[in-house]
């Protein structure tokens, strides 16, 4: 949920069905990479997919390697759409079709992600996770799906 004043809200009840250990509500700035990623996925990704946009897969593979992540496999389709904006920089925009549903993965190997943040907005959940000199952002339909994708990447 986004509220006036440039803040997004991360809200989870004391019931934690996904075992994420998140039981508080925290305000995060609208330019937080996780909040911005949800907006990008909802507002721009459908058009990019319809245009059949594609990027150089070598760039994507280099980002996976720099972050020490595994490229998803095992029934997962990987589609690299090229660069996308993140607040103050760019990331590698990847759409995954997984056994858990469609997921957007944004790799940001040179972007200072800061601390791990999970947010929910407009029916989607996103996590920004620091890793090495950068990090990654995952946008999915639930914290459970995010956790499954994170397991595939590690």
XYZ file of C-alpha atoms in Angstrom:
154
model
C 0.000 0.000 0.000
C 1.435 3.418 -0.903
C 0.374 6.409 1.116
C 0.702 10.141 0.560
C 3.958 11.739 1.564
C 6.229 9.470 -0.458
C 6.160 6.498 1.884
C 5.375 2.873 1.172
C 4.161 0.525 3.866
C 5.351 -2.975 4.569
C 2.552 -4.596 6.545
C 2.325 -8.152 7.856
C 0.196 -9.394 10.697
C 1.444 -11.383 13.665
C 0.359 -14.448 11.697
C 3.463 -15.331 9.650
C 2.326 -18.164 7.339
C 5.494 -18.071 5.223
C 8.023 -18.204 8.059
C 9.596 -14.906 7.012
C 9.906 -13.684 10.595
C 8.283 -10.361 9.626
C 5.666 -9.237 12.094
C 5.863 -5.455 12.054
C 4.735 -2.567 9.889
C 7.509 -0.288 8.680
C 7.403 2.813 6.502
C 9.902 2.814 3.630
C 10.588 5.603 1.141
C 8.927 5.413 -2.263
C 12.395 5.422 -3.888
C 13.389 2.263 -2.029
C 14.499 -0.205 -4.731
C 11.901 -2.821 -3.716
C 9.016 -0.315 -3.871
C 10.300 1.100 -7.163
C 10.625 -2.418 -8.625
C 6.964 -3.193 -7.961
C 5.955 -0.004 -9.768
C 8.248 -0.827 -12.695
C 6.889 -4.381 -12.979
C 3.265 -3.256 -12.961
C 3.622 -0.078 -15.020
C 6.246 -1.007 -17.665
C 7.012 -4.733 -17.786
C 3.816 -5.768 -19.645
C 4.668 -3.392 -22.511
C 8.279 -4.624 -22.652
C 7.110 -8.239 -22.843
C 4.584 -7.380 -25.557
C 7.325 -5.637 -27.556
C 9.392 -8.830 -27.215
C 12.285 -6.846 -25.788
C 15.528 -8.776 -25.264
C 19.008 -7.972 -24.019
C 22.450 -9.516 -24.427
C 22.428 -12.762 -22.394
C 26.179 -12.399 -21.803
C 25.522 -9.270 -19.734
C 22.975 -11.165 -17.637
C 25.319 -14.125 -17.090
C 28.129 -11.780 -16.011
C 25.808 -10.211 -13.412
C 24.854 -13.635 -12.013
C 28.567 -14.474 -11.710
C 29.543 -11.151 -10.127
C 26.882 -11.606 -7.457
C 27.742 -15.277 -6.890
C 24.248 -16.426 -7.833
C 23.188 -19.530 -9.718
C 21.113 -19.100 -12.847
C 17.710 -20.703 -12.194
C 17.077 -24.078 -13.816
C 14.816 -27.067 -13.204
C 11.678 -26.109 -15.090
C 12.351 -22.371 -14.979
C 12.361 -20.268 -18.132
C 14.713 -17.275 -18.042
C 14.050 -14.233 -20.232
C 16.483 -11.310 -20.140
C 14.875 -8.005 -21.094
C 17.999 -5.850 -20.813
C 18.654 -2.921 -18.497
C 15.964 -1.333 -16.350
C 15.926 1.673 -14.033
C 16.406 1.430 -10.281
C 16.496 4.585 -8.131
C 19.890 6.148 -8.862
C 21.082 3.484 -11.313
C 20.232 0.544 -13.542
C 19.742 -3.182 -13.133
C 19.493 -6.295 -15.271
C 15.795 -7.039 -15.842
C 14.980 -10.760 -15.904
C 11.569 -12.412 -16.067
C 11.394 -15.954 -14.725
C 8.618 -18.418 -15.386
C 8.967 -20.786 -12.438
C 6.945 -23.684 -11.032
C 5.759 -21.090 -8.451
C 4.568 -18.553 -11.035
C 5.928 -15.551 -12.905
C 8.683 -13.679 -11.069
C 10.750 -10.623 -11.905
C 14.400 -10.657 -10.887
C 16.490 -7.506 -11.091
C 20.231 -7.968 -10.626
C 22.127 -4.906 -9.427
C 25.792 -5.940 -9.097
C 27.100 -2.370 -8.611
C 24.157 -0.840 -6.771
C 24.318 -0.348 -2.978
C 21.113 -2.113 -1.931
C 21.563 -1.417 1.786
C 19.805 -3.686 4.251
C 17.307 -6.381 3.272
C 13.805 -4.958 2.854
C 10.564 -6.731 1.967
C 7.558 -4.668 0.902
C 4.026 -5.331 -0.318
C 2.240 -3.005 -2.720
C -0.544 -3.343 -5.303
C -0.993 -7.111 -4.895
C 2.751 -7.868 -5.227
C 5.623 -8.430 -2.815
C 9.237 -7.457 -3.407
C 12.492 -8.010 -1.593
C 15.705 -6.040 -2.035
C 18.628 -8.114 -0.761
C 22.259 -6.953 -0.508
C 24.931 -9.272 -1.877
C 28.629 -8.557 -2.404
C 28.988 -5.058 -3.902
C 25.345 -4.919 -5.000
C 22.356 -7.175 -4.660
C 19.127 -8.339 -6.217
C 15.458 -7.457 -6.188
C 12.726 -10.074 -6.584
C 9.102 -9.170 -7.316
C 6.498 -11.926 -6.975
C 2.962 -12.618 -5.811
C 3.939 -13.641 -2.256
C 6.776 -13.904 0.276
C 6.579 -17.688 -0.166
C 7.324 -17.418 -3.896
C 10.209 -15.044 -3.182
C 11.677 -17.507 -0.700
C 11.447 -20.352 -3.266
C 13.206 -18.266 -5.927
C 15.922 -17.229 -3.470
C 16.605 -20.907 -2.802
C 17.050 -21.488 -6.550
C 19.557 -18.642 -6.757
C 21.779 -19.731 -3.870
